[in-house]
Amino acid sequence: MDDLVERLQSDQPVEVTIRPERTVERLKECLDRAYVHVKFTQTTGGTELGVRIDPAASDFTQADFERGTGSIRIVGDLKLNYVPVRCLAEIDVATFQGSGRLDVTGEDARASDGQSPEPSA
């Protein structure tokens, strides 16, 4: 298992990074496009991941984007260092910060549970 992936499997501080300016309006645009950058801030230099949002697993109903309040749950799949993972993040809309973690998916998930991957046919 990749060391970075392993470290990011526990809940830790994250933030949503938006360029060129970090505003609630830009955040909403990213969510509407179903793509956002989530930065794990406690790695050396931070680890910023592009997350393709899974709309069925994510939840934006607790946010009031007009007032800039509430929270969102971002869930999406990606690969980090060739390992398929699912990013889960709870973000405060007012601060763009929250907590998040990665869950390993696919064969790598079985290997991280101490199980051997199934042999391929």
mmCIF file with all atom_site columns, C-alpha atoms in Angstrom:
data_model
loop_
_atom_site.group_PDB
_atom_site.id
_atom_site.type_symbol
_atom_site.label_atom_id
_atom_site.label_alt_id
_atom_site.label_comp_id
_atom_site.label_asym_id
_atom_site.label_entity_id
_atom_site.label_seq_id
_atom_site.pdbx_PDB_ins_code
_atom_site.Cartn_x
_atom_site.Cartn_y
_atom_site.Cartn_z
_atom_site.occupancy
_atom_site.B_iso_or_equiv
_atom_site.pdbx_formal_charge
_atom_site.auth_seq_id
_atom_site.auth_comp_id
_atom_site.auth_asym_id
_atom_site.auth_atom_id
_atom_site.pdbx_PDB_model_num
ATOM 1   C CA . MET A 1 1   ? 0.000   0.000   0.000   1.00 0.00 ? 1   MET A CA 1
ATOM 2   C CA . ASP A 1 2   ? 1.230   3.488   -0.855  1.00 0.00 ? 2   ASP A CA 1
ATOM 3   C CA . ASP A 1 3   ? 2.399   5.443   2.228   1.00 0.00 ? 3   ASP A CA 1
ATOM 4   C CA . LEU A 1 4   ? 0.539   8.663   1.332   1.00 0.00 ? 4   LEU A CA 1
ATOM 5   C CA . VAL A 1 5   ? -2.705  6.805   0.632   1.00 0.00 ? 5   VAL A CA 1
ATOM 6   C CA . GLU A 1 6   ? -2.332  4.997   3.942   1.00 0.00 ? 6   GLU A CA 1
ATOM 7   C CA . ARG A 1 7   ? -1.835  8.270   5.874   1.00 0.00 ? 7   ARG A CA 1
ATOM 8   C CA . LEU A 1 8   ? -4.874  9.893   4.242   1.00 0.00 ? 8   LEU A CA 1
ATOM 9   C CA . GLN A 1 9   ? -7.217  7.076   5.302   1.00 0.00 ? 9   GLN A CA 1
ATOM 10  C CA . SER A 1 10  ? -7.804  8.677   8.708   1.00 0.00 ? 10  SER A CA 1
ATOM 11  C CA . ASP A 1 11  ? -9.978  11.770  9.281   1.00 0.00 ? 11  ASP A CA 1
ATOM 12  C CA . GLN A 1 12  ? -7.942  14.966  9.099   1.00 0.00 ? 12  GLN A CA 1
ATOM 13  C CA . PRO A 1 13  ? -8.282  18.649  8.225   1.00 0.00 ? 13  PRO A CA 1
ATOM 14  C CA . VAL A 1 14  ? -9.091  19.475  4.606   1.00 0.00 ? 14  VAL A CA 1
ATOM 15  C CA . GLU A 1 15  ? -10.062 22.565  2.658   1.00 0.00 ? 15  GLU A CA 1
ATOM 16  C CA . VAL A 1 16  ? -11.626 23.235  -0.708  1.00 0.00 ? 16  VAL A CA 1
ATOM 17  C CA . THR A 1 17  ? -9.272  25.168  -2.979  1.00 0.00 ? 17  THR A CA 1
ATOM 18  C CA . ILE A 1 18  ? -10.842 27.367  -5.615  1.00 0.00 ? 18  ILE A CA 1
ATOM 19  C CA . ARG A 1 19  ? -9.030  29.550  -8.107  1.00 0.00 ? 19  ARG A CA 1
ATOM 20  C CA . PRO A 1 20  ? -8.773  32.406  -8.949  1.00 0.00 ? 20  PRO A CA 1
ATOM 21  C CA . GLU A 1 21  ? -10.857 33.488  -5.943  1.00 0.00 ? 21  GLU A CA 1
ATOM 22  C CA . ARG A 1 22  ? -12.393 31.501  -3.117  1.00 0.00 ? 22  ARG A CA 1
ATOM 23  C CA . THR A 1 23  ? -16.037 32.567  -2.958  1.00 0.00 ? 23  THR A CA 1
ATOM 24  C CA . VAL A 1 24  ? -19.274 30.739  -2.262  1.00 0.00 ? 24  VAL A CA 1
ATOM 25  C CA . GLU A 1 25  ? -20.374 31.495  -5.820  1.00 0.00 ? 25  GLU A CA 1
ATOM 26  C CA . ARG A 1 26  ? -17.246 29.799  -7.240  1.00 0.00 ? 26  ARG A CA 1
ATOM 27  C CA . LEU A 1 27  ? -17.771 26.848  -4.882  1.00 0.00 ? 27  LEU A CA 1
ATOM 28  C CA . LYS A 1 28  ? -21.322 26.431  -6.194  1.00 0.00 ? 28  LYS A CA 1
ATOM 29  C CA . GLU A 1 29  ? -20.008 26.536  -9.780  1.00 0.00 ? 29  GLU A CA 1
ATOM 30  C CA . CYS A 1 30  ? -17.528 23.742  -8.971  1.00 0.00 ? 30  CYS A CA 1
ATOM 31  C CA . LEU A 1 31  ? -20.275 21.655  -7.390  1.00 0.00 ? 31  LEU A CA 1
ATOM 32  C CA . ASP A 1 32  ? -22.542 22.229  -10.390 1.00 0.00 ? 32  ASP A CA 1
ATOM 33  C CA . ARG A 1 33  ? -19.705 20.985  -12.659 1.00 0.00 ? 33  ARG A CA 1
ATOM 34  C CA . ALA A 1 34  ? -19.278 17.991  -10.298 1.00 0.00 ? 34  ALA A CA 1
ATOM 35  C CA . TYR A 1 35  ? -15.548 18.627  -9.878  1.00 0.00 ? 35  TYR A CA 1
ATOM 36  C CA . VAL A 1 36  ? -13.704 20.202  -6.946  1.00 0.00 ? 36  VAL A CA 1
ATOM 37  C CA . HIS A 1 37  ? -10.194 20.328  -5.486  1.00 0.00 ? 37  HIS A CA 1
ATOM 38  C CA . VAL A 1 38  ? -9.814  19.062  -1.916  1.00 0.00 ? 38  VAL A CA 1
ATOM 39  C CA . LYS A 1 39  ? -6.549  19.765  -0.099  1.00 0.00 ? 39  LYS A CA 1
ATOM 40  C CA . PHE A 1 40  ? -5.351  17.627  2.794   1.00 0.00 ? 40  PHE A CA 1
ATOM 41  C CA . THR A 1 41  ? -3.477  20.268  4.772   1.00 0.00 ? 41  THR A CA 1
ATOM 42  C CA . GLN A 1 42  ? -1.433  18.143  7.179   1.00 0.00 ? 42  GLN A CA 1
ATOM 43  C CA . THR A 1 43  ? 0.890   16.520  4.666   1.00 0.00 ? 43  THR A CA 1
ATOM 44  C CA . THR A 1 44  ? 4.198   18.154  3.787   1.00 0.00 ? 44  THR A CA 1
ATOM 45  C CA . GLY A 1 45  ? 3.194   21.062  1.567   1.00 0.00 ? 45  GLY A CA 1
ATOM 46  C CA . GLY A 1 46  ? -0.401  19.800  1.503   1.00 0.00 ? 46  GLY A CA 1
ATOM 47  C CA . THR A 1 47  ? -1.896  17.232  -0.857  1.00 0.00 ? 47  THR A CA 1
ATOM 48  C CA . GLU A 1 48  ? -4.412  18.680  -3.308  1.00 0.00 ? 48  GLU A CA 1
ATOM 49  C CA . LEU A 1 49  ? -6.658  16.207  -5.111  1.00 0.00 ? 49  LEU A CA 1
ATOM 50  C CA . GLY A 1 50  ? -9.047  16.779  -7.997  1.00 0.00 ? 50  GLY A CA 1
ATOM 51  C CA . VAL A 1 51  ? -12.262 15.019  -7.052  1.00 0.00 ? 51  VAL A CA 1
ATOM 52  C CA . ARG A 1 52  ? -14.940 14.067  -9.582  1.00 0.00 ? 52  ARG A CA 1
ATOM 53  C CA . ILE A 1 53  ? -18.049 14.351  -7.412  1.00 0.00 ? 53  ILE A CA 1
ATOM 54  C CA . ASP A 1 54  ? -20.482 11.446  -7.145  1.00 0.00 ? 54  ASP A CA 1
ATOM 55  C CA . PRO A 1 55  ? -23.819 13.326  -6.993  1.00 0.00 ? 55  PRO A CA 1
ATOM 56  C CA . ALA A 1 56  ? -25.720 10.321  -5.614  1.00 0.00 ? 56  ALA A CA 1
ATOM 57  C CA . ALA A 1 57  ? -23.352 9.929   -2.645  1.00 0.00 ? 57  ALA A CA 1
ATOM 58  C CA . SER A 1 58  ? -22.736 13.638  -1.962  1.00 0.00 ? 58  SER A CA 1
ATOM 59  C CA . ASP A 1 59  ? -25.089 15.940  -0.045  1.00 0.00 ? 59  ASP A CA 1
ATOM 60  C CA . PHE A 1 60  ? -25.435 19.692  -0.576  1.00 0.00 ? 60  PHE A CA 1
ATOM 61  C CA . THR A 1 61  ? -28.889 20.038  1.023   1.00 0.00 ? 61  THR A CA 1
ATOM 62  C CA . GLN A 1 62  ? -27.516 21.360  4.337   1.00 0.00 ? 62  GLN A CA 1
ATOM 63  C CA . ALA A 1 63  ? -25.931 24.397  2.642   1.00 0.00 ? 63  ALA A CA 1
ATOM 64  C CA . ASP A 1 64  ? -27.433 27.820  1.982   1.00 0.00 ? 64  ASP A CA 1
ATOM 65  C CA . PHE A 1 65  ? -25.262 29.119  -0.858  1.00 0.00 ? 65  PHE A CA 1
ATOM 66  C CA . GLU A 1 66  ? -26.997 32.504  -0.973  1.00 0.00 ? 66  GLU A CA 1
ATOM 67  C CA . ARG A 1 67  ? -26.145 33.182  2.685   1.00 0.00 ? 67  ARG A CA 1
ATOM 68  C CA . GLY A 1 68  ? -22.838 31.272  2.638   1.00 0.00 ? 68  GLY A CA 1
ATOM 69  C CA . THR A 1 69  ? -23.793 29.035  5.553   1.00 0.00 ? 69  THR A CA 1
ATOM 70  C CA . GLY A 1 70  ? -24.188 25.351  6.319   1.00 0.00 ? 70  GLY A CA 1
ATOM 71  C CA . SER A 1 71  ? -22.129 22.389  5.242   1.00 0.00 ? 71  SER A CA 1
ATOM 72  C CA . ILE A 1 72  ? -21.705 20.040  2.312   1.00 0.00 ? 72  ILE A CA 1
ATOM 73  C CA . ARG A 1 73  ? -20.631 16.410  2.004   1.00 0.00 ? 73  ARG A CA 1
ATOM 74  C CA . ILE A 1 74  ? -18.386 15.742  -0.967  1.00 0.00 ? 74  ILE A CA 1
ATOM 75  C CA . VAL A 1 75  ? -17.866 12.165  -2.132  1.00 0.00 ? 75  VAL A CA 1
ATOM 76  C CA . GLY A 1 76  ? -15.969 11.184  -5.248  1.00 0.00 ? 76  GLY A CA 1
ATOM 77  C CA . ASP A 1 77  ? -13.584 8.665   -6.774  1.00 0.00 ? 77  ASP A CA 1
ATOM 78  C CA . LEU A 1 78  ? -10.068 9.220   -8.068  1.00 0.00 ? 78  LEU A CA 1
ATOM 79  C CA . LYS A 1 79  ? -6.661  7.574   -8.217  1.00 0.00 ? 79  LYS A CA 1
ATOM 80  C CA . LEU A 1 80  ? -3.813  8.662   -5.962  1.00 0.00 ? 80  LEU A CA 1
ATOM 81  C CA . ASN A 1 81  ? -0.397  7.228   -6.790  1.00 0.00 ? 81  ASN A CA 1
ATOM 82  C CA . TYR A 1 82  ? -2.135  4.580   -8.959  1.00 0.00 ? 82  TYR A CA 1
ATOM 83  C CA . VAL A 1 83  ? -4.378  3.489   -6.077  1.00 0.00 ? 83  VAL A CA 1
ATOM 84  C CA . PRO A 1 84  ? -8.155  3.810   -6.618  1.00 0.00 ? 84  PRO A CA 1
ATOM 85  C CA . VAL A 1 85  ? -9.663  5.742   -3.711  1.00 0.00 ? 85  VAL A CA 1
ATOM 86  C CA . ARG A 1 86  ? -12.892 7.454   -2.691  1.00 0.00 ? 86  ARG A CA 1
ATOM 87  C CA . CYS A 1 87  ? -12.587 10.888  -1.115  1.00 0.00 ? 87  CYS A CA 1
ATOM 88  C CA . LEU A 1 88  ? -15.087 11.746  1.641   1.00 0.00 ? 88  LEU A CA 1
ATOM 89  C CA . ALA A 1 89  ? -15.112 15.314  2.956   1.00 0.00 ? 89  ALA A CA 1
ATOM 90  C CA . GLU A 1 90  ? -17.412 17.387  5.161   1.00 0.00 ? 90  GLU A CA 1
ATOM 91  C CA . ILE A 1 91  ? -16.915 21.085  4.355   1.00 0.00 ? 91  ILE A CA 1
ATOM 92  C CA . ASP A 1 92  ? -18.216 24.219  6.103   1.00 0.00 ? 92  ASP A CA 1
ATOM 93  C CA . VAL A 1 93  ? -19.457 26.562  3.358   1.00 0.00 ? 93  VAL A CA 1
ATOM 94  C CA . ALA A 1 94  ? -18.497 29.717  5.304   1.00 0.00 ? 94  ALA A CA 1
ATOM 95  C CA . THR A 1 95  ? -14.847 28.718  5.865   1.00 0.00 ? 95  THR A CA 1
ATOM 96  C CA . PHE A 1 96  ? -14.240 26.214  3.003   1.00 0.00 ? 96  PHE A CA 1
ATOM 97  C CA . GLN A 1 97  ? -12.644 23.978  5.648   1.00 0.00 ? 97  GLN A CA 1
ATOM 98  C CA . GLY A 1 98  ? -13.604 20.720  7.293   1.00 0.00 ? 98  GLY A CA 1
ATOM 99  C CA . SER A 1 99  ? -12.450 17.153  7.674   1.00 0.00 ? 99  SER A CA 1
ATOM 100 C CA . GLY A 1 100 ? -11.922 14.369  5.204   1.00 0.00 ? 100 GLY A CA 1
ATOM 101 C CA . ARG A 1 101 ? -10.342 11.032  4.468   1.00 0.00 ? 101 ARG A CA 1
ATOM 102 C CA . LEU A 1 102 ? -9.734  8.563   1.666   1.00 0.00 ? 102 LEU A CA 1
ATOM 103 C CA . ASP A 1 103 ? -11.185 5.069   1.441   1.00 0.00 ? 103 ASP A CA 1
ATOM 104 C CA . VAL A 1 104 ? -9.316  2.600   -0.741  1.00 0.00 ? 104 VAL A CA 1
ATOM 105 C CA . THR A 1 105 ? -11.573 0.919   -3.315  1.00 0.00 ? 105 THR A CA 1
ATOM 106 C CA . GLY A 1 106 ? -11.241 -2.113  -5.599  1.00 0.00 ? 106 GLY A CA 1
ATOM 107 C CA . GLU A 1 107 ? -8.574  -4.759  -5.170  1.00 0.00 ? 107 GLU A CA 1
ATOM 108 C CA . ASP A 1 108 ? -6.420  -2.392  -3.137  1.00 0.00 ? 108 ASP A CA 1
ATOM 109 C CA . ALA A 1 109 ? -9.189  -2.266  -0.500  1.00 0.00 ? 109 ALA A CA 1
ATOM 110 C CA . ARG A 1 110 ? -8.983  -6.033  0.023   1.00 0.00 ? 110 ARG A CA 1
ATOM 111 C CA . ALA A 1 111 ? -5.199  -5.854  0.257   1.00 0.00 ? 111 ALA A CA 1
ATOM 112 C CA . SER A 1 112 ? -5.366  -3.068  2.882   1.00 0.00 ? 112 SER A CA 1
ATOM 113 C CA . ASP A 1 113 ? -7.803  -5.244  4.905   1.00 0.00 ? 113 ASP A CA 1
ATOM 114 C CA . GLY A 1 114 ? -5.173  -7.979  5.018   1.00 0.00 ? 114 GLY A CA 1
ATOM 115 C CA . GLN A 1 115 ? -6.927  -10.037 2.348   1.00 0.00 ? 115 GLN A CA 1
ATOM 116 C CA . SER A 1 116 ? -5.184  -11.179 -0.773  1.00 0.00 ? 116 SER A CA 1
ATOM 117 C CA . PRO A 1 117 ? -6.526  -9.845  -4.047  1.00 0.00 ? 117 PRO A CA 1
ATOM 118 C CA . GLU A 1 118 ? -8.363  -12.416 -6.149  1.00 0.00 ? 118 GLU A CA 1
ATOM 119 C CA . PRO A 1 119 ? -6.129  -13.913 -8.844  1.00 0.00 ? 119 PRO A CA 1
ATOM 120 C CA . SER A 1 120 ? -7.000  -12.670 -12.307 1.00 0.00 ? 120 SER A CA 1
ATOM 121 C CA . ALA A 1 121 ? -8.164  -15.210 -14.862 1.00 0.00 ? 121 ALA A CA 1
#
